[in-house]
JSON list of C-alpha atoms in Angstrom, two decimals:
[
{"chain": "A", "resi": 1, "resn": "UNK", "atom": "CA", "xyz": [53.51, 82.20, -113.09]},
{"chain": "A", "resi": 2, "resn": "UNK", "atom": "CA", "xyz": [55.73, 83.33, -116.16]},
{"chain": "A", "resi": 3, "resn": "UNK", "atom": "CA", "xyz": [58.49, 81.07, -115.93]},
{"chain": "A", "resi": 4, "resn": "UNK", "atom": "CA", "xyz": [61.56, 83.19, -115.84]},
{"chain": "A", "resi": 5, "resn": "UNK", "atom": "CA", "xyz": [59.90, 86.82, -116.66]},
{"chain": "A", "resi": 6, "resn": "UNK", "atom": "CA", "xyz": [59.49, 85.30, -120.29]},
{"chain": "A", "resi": 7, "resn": "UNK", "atom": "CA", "xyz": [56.55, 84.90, -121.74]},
{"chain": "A", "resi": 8, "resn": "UNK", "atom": "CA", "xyz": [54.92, 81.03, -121.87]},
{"chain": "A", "resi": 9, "resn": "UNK", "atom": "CA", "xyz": [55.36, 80.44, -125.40]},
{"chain": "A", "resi": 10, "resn": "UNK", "atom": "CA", "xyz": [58.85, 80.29, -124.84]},
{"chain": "A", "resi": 11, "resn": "UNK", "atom": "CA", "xyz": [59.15, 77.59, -122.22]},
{"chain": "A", "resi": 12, "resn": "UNK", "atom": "CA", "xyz": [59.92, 74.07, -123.66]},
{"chain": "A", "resi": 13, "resn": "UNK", "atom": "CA", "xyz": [57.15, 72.09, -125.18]},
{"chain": "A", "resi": 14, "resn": "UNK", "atom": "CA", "xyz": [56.02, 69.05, -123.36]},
{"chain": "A", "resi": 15, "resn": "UNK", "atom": "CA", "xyz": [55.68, 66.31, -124.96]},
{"chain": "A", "resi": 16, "resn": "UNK", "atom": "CA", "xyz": [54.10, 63.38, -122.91]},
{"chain": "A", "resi": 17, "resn": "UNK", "atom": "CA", "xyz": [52.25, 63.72, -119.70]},
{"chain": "A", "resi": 18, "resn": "UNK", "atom": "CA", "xyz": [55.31, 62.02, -117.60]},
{"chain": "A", "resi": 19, "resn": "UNK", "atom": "CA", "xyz": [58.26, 63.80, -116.37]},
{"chain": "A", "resi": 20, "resn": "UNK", "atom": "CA", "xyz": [61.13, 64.73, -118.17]},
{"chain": "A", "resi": 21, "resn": "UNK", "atom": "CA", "xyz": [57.56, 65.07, -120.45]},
{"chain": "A", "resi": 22, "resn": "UNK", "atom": "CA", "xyz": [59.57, 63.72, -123.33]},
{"chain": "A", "resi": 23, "resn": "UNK", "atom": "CA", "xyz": [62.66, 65.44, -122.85]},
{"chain": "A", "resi": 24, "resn": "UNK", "atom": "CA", "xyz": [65.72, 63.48, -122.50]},
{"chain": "A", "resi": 25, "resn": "UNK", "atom": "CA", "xyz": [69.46, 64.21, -121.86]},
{"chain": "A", "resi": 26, "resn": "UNK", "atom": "CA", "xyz": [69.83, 67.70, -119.90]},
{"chain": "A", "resi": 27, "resn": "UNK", "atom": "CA", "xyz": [67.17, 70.13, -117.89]},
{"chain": "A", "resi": 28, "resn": "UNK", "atom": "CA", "xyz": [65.53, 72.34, -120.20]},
{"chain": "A", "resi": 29, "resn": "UNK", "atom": "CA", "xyz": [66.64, 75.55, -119.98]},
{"chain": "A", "resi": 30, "resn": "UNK", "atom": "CA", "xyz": [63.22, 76.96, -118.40]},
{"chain": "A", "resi": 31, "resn": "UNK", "atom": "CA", "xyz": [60.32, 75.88, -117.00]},
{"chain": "A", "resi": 32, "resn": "UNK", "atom": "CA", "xyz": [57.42, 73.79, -118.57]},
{"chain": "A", "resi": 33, "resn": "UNK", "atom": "CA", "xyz": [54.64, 75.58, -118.77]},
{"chain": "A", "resi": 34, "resn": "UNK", "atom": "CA", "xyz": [51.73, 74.84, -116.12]},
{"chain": "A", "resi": 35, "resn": "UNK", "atom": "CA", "xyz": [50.18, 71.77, -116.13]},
{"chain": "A", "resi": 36, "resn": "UNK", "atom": "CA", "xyz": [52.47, 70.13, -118.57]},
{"chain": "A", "resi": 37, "resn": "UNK", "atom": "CA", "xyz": [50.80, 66.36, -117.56]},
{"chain": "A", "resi": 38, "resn": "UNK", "atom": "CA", "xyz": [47.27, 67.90, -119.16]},
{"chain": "A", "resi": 39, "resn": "UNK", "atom": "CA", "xyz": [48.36, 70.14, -122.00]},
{"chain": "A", "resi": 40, "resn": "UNK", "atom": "CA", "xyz": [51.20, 68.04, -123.81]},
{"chain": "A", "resi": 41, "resn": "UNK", "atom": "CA", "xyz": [51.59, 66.52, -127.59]},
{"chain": "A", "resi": 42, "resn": "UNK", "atom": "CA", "xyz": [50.87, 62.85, -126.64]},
{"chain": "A", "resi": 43, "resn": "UNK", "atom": "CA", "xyz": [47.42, 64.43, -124.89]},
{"chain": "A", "resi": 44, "resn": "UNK", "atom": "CA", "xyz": [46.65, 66.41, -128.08]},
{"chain": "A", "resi": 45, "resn": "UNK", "atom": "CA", "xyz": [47.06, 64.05, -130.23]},
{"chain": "A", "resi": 46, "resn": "UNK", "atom": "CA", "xyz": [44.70, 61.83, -128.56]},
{"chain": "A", "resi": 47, "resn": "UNK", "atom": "CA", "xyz": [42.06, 64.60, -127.78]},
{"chain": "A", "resi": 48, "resn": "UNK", "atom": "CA", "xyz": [39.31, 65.41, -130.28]},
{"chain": "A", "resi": 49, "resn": "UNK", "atom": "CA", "xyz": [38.63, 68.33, -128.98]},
{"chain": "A", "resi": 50, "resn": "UNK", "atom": "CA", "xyz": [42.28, 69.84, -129.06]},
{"chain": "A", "resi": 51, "resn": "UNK", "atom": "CA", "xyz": [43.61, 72.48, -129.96]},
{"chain": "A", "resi": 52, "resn": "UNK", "atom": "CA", "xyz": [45.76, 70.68, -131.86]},
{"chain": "A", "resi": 53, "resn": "UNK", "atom": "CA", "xyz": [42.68, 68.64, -133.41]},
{"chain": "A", "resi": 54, "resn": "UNK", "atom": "CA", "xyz": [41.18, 72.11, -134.61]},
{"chain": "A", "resi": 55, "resn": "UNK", "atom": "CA", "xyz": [44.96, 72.89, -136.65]},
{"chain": "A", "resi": 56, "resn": "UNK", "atom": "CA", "xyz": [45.14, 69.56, -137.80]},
{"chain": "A", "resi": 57, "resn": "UNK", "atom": "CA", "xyz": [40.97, 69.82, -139.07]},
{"chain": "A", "resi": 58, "resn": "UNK", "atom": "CA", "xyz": [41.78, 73.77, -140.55]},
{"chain": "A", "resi": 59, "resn": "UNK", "atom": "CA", "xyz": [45.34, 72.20, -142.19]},
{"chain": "A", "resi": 60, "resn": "UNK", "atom": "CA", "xyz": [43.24, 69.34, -144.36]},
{"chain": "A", "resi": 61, "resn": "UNK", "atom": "CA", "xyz": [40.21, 71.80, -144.78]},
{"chain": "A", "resi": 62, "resn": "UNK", "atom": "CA", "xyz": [42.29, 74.04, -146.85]},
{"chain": "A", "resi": 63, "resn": "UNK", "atom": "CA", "xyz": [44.26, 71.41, -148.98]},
{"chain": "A", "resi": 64, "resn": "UNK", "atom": "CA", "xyz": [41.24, 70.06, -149.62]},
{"chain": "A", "resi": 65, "resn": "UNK", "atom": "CA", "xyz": [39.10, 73.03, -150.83]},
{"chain": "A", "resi": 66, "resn": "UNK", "atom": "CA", "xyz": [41.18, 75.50, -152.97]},
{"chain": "A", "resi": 67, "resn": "UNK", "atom": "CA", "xyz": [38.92, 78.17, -152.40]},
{"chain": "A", "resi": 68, "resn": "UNK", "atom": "CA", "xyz": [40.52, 78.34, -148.71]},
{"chain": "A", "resi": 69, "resn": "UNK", "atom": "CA", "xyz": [43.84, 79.51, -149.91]},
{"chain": "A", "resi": 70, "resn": "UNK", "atom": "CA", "xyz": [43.36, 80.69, -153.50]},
{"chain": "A", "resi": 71, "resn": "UNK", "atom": "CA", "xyz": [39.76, 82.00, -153.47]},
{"chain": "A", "resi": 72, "resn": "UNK", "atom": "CA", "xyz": [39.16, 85.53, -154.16]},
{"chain": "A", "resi": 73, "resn": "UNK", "atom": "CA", "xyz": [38.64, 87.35, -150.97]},
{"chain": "A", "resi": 74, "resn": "UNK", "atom": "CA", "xyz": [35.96, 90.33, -149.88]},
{"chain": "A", "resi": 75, "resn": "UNK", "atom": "CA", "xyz": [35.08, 91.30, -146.22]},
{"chain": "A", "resi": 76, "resn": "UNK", "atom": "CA", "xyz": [31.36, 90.84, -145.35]},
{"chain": "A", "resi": 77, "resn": "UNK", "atom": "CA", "xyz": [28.78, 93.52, -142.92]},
{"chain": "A", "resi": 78, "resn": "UNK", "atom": "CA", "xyz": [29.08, 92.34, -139.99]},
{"chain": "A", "resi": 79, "resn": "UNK", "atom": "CA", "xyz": [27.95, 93.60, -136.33]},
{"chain": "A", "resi": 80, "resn": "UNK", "atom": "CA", "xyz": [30.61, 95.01, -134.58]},
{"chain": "A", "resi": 81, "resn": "UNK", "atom": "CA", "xyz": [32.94, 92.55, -132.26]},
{"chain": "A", "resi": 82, "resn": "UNK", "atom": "CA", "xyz": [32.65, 89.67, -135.25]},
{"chain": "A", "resi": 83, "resn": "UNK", "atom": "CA", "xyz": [35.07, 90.17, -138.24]},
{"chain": "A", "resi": 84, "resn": "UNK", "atom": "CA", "xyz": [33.88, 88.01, -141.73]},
{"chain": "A", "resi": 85, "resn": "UNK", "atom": "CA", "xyz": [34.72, 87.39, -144.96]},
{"chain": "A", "resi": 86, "resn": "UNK", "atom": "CA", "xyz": [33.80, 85.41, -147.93]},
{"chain": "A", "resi": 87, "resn": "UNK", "atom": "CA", "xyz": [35.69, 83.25, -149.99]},
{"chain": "A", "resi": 88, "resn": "UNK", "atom": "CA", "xyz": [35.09, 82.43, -153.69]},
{"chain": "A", "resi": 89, "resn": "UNK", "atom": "CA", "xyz": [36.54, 80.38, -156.57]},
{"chain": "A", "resi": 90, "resn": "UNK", "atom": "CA", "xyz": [35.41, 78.67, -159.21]},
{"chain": "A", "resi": 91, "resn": "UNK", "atom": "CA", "xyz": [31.86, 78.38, -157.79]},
{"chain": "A", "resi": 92, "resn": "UNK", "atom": "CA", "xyz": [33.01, 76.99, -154.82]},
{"chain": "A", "resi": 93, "resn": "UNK", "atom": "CA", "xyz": [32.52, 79.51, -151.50]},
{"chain": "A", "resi": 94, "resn": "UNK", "atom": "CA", "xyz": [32.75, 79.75, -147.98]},
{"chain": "A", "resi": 95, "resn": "UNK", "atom": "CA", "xyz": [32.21, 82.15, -145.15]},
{"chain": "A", "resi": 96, "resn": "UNK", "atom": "CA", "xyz": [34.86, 82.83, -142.27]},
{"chain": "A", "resi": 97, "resn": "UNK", "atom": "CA", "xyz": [33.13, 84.27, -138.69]},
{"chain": "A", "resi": 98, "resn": "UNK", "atom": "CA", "xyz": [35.37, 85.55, -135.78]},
{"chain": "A", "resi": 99, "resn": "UNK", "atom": "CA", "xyz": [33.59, 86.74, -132.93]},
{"chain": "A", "resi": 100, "resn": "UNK", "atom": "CA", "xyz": [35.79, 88.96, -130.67]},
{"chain": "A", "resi": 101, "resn": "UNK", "atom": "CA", "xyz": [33.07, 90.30, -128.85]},
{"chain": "A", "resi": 102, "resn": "UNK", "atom": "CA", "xyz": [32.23, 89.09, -124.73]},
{"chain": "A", "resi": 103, "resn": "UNK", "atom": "CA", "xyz": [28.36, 88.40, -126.64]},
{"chain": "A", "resi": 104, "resn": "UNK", "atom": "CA", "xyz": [26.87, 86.66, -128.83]},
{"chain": "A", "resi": 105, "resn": "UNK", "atom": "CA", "xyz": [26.01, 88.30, -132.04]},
{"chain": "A", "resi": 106, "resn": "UNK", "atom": "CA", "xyz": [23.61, 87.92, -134.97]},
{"chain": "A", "resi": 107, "resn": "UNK", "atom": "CA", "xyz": [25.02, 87.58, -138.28]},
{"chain": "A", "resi": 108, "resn": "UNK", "atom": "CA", "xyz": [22.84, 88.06, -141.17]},
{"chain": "A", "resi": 109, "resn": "UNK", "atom": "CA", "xyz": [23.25, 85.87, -144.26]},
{"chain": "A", "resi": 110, "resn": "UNK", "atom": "CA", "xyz": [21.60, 85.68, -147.46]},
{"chain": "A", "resi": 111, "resn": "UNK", "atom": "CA", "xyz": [20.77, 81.58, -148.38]},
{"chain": "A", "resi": 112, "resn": "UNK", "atom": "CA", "xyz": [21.07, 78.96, -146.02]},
{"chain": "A", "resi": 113, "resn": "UNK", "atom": "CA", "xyz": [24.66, 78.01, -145.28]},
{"chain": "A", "resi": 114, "resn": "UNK", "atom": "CA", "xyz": [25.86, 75.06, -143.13]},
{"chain": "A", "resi": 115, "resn": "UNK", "atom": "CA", "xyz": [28.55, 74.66, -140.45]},
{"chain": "A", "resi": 116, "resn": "UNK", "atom": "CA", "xyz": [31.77, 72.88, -141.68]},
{"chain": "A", "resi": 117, "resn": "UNK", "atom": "CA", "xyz": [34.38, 73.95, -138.68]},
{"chain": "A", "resi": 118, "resn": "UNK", "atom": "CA", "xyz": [33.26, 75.40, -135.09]},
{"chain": "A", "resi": 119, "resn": "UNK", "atom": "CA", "xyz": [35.80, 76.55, -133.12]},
{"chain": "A", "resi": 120, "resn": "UNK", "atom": "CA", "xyz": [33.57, 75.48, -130.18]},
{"chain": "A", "resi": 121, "resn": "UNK", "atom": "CA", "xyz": [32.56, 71.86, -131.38]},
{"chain": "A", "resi": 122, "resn": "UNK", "atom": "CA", "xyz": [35.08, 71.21, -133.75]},
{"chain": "A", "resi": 123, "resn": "UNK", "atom": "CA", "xyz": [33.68, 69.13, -136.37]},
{"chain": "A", "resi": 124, "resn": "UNK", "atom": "CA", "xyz": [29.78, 70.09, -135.90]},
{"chain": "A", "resi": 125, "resn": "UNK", "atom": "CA", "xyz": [27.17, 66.59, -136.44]},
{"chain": "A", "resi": 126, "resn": "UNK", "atom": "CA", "xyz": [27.10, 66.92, -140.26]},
{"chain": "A", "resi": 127, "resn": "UNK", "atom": "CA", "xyz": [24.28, 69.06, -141.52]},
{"chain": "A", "resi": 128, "resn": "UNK", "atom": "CA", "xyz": [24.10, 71.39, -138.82]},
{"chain": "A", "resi": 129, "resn": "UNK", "atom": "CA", "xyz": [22.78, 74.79, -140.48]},
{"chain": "A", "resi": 130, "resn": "UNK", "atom": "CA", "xyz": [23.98, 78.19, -139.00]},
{"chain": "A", "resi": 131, "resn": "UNK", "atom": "CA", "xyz": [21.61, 79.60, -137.23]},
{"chain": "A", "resi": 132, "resn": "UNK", "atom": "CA", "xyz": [22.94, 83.08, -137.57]},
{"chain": "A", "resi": 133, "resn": "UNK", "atom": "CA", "xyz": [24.61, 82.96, -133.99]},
{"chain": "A", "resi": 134, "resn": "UNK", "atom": "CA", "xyz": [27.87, 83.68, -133.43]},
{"chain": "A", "resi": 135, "resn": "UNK", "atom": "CA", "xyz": [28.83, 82.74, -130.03]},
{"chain": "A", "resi": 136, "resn": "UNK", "atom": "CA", "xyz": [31.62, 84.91, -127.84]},
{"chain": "A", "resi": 137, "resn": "UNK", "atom": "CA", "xyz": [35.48, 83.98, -128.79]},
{"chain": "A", "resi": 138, "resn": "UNK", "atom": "CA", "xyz": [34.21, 81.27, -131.57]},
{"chain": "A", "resi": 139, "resn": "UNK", "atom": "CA", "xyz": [35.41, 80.77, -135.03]},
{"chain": "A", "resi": 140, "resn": "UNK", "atom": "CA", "xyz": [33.20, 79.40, -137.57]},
{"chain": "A", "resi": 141, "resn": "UNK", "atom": "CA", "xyz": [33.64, 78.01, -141.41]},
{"chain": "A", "resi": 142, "resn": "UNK", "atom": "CA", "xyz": [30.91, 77.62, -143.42]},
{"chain": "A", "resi": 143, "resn": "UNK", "atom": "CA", "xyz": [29.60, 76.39, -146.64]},
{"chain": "A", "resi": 144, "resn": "UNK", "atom": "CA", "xyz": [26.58, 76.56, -148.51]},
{"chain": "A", "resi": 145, "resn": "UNK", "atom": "CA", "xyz": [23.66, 74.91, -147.72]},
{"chain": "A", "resi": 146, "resn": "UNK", "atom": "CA", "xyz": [22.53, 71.75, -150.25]},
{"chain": "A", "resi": 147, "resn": "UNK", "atom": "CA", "xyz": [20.53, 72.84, -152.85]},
{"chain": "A", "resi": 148, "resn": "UNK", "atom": "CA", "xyz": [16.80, 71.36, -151.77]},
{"chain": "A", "resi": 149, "resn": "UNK", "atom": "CA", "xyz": [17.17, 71.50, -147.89]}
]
């Protein structure tokens, strides 16, 4: 339920799994969202697989590769439901892959190109290849493959 007729984003942000969840001094001024022992900072931060794990991953991704934030940017054909685009600088690229589509979809690629960020998995084993799958609400990053493989 939408504490308050407001939206969830708005409620106060737990953070730890114990009540007050973190918050000290006075009642916040609405409710915490549900399950505010599961889905809290301290859990997060602890959590791999987090949401907050996937921001953290995305955050050092593009500080580390300048072609994530300064790269010359061009949509790619893609089937519809799944948005891409490729990035490019310097020699340096990378593909982007957002399926909003309730199906998987094939996306064609020239070259082989490898998986560097799954929404799904996070951080994929390294090596993983694309196989040209892009599953339903997943994100993907990916790089080219090694020369040789």
């Amino acid at each position: 339920q939408d504490p308050g007729g407001r939206d969830l984003a708005r409620g106060p942000m737990p953070w730890t799994p114990e009540e007050p969840h973190g918050w000290t001094g006075r009642q916040p001024w609405a409710q915490f969202p549900p399950h505010p022992e599961q889905h809290n900072v301290q859990t997060q931060r602890s959590d791999p697989g987090s949401l907050a794990h996937l921001y953290r991953t995305l955050i050092r991704l593009r500080r580390e590769h300048p072609v994530l934030a300064h790269g010359r940017w061009e949509e790619i054909r893609t089937p519809p439901g799944v948005f891409g685009y490729r990035r490019t600088l310097n020699g340096e690229k990378r593909v982007v892959l957002l399926n909003f589509a309730r199906r998987e979809r094939q996306v064609s690629l020239p070259g082989e190109w490898q998986v560097e960020l799954d929404s799904a998995a996070r951080l994929p084993e390294p090596g993983n290849t694309f196989d040209g799958i892009v599953r339903p609400d997943q994100a993907l990053l990916l790089r080219p493959g090694l020369p040789g493989r």
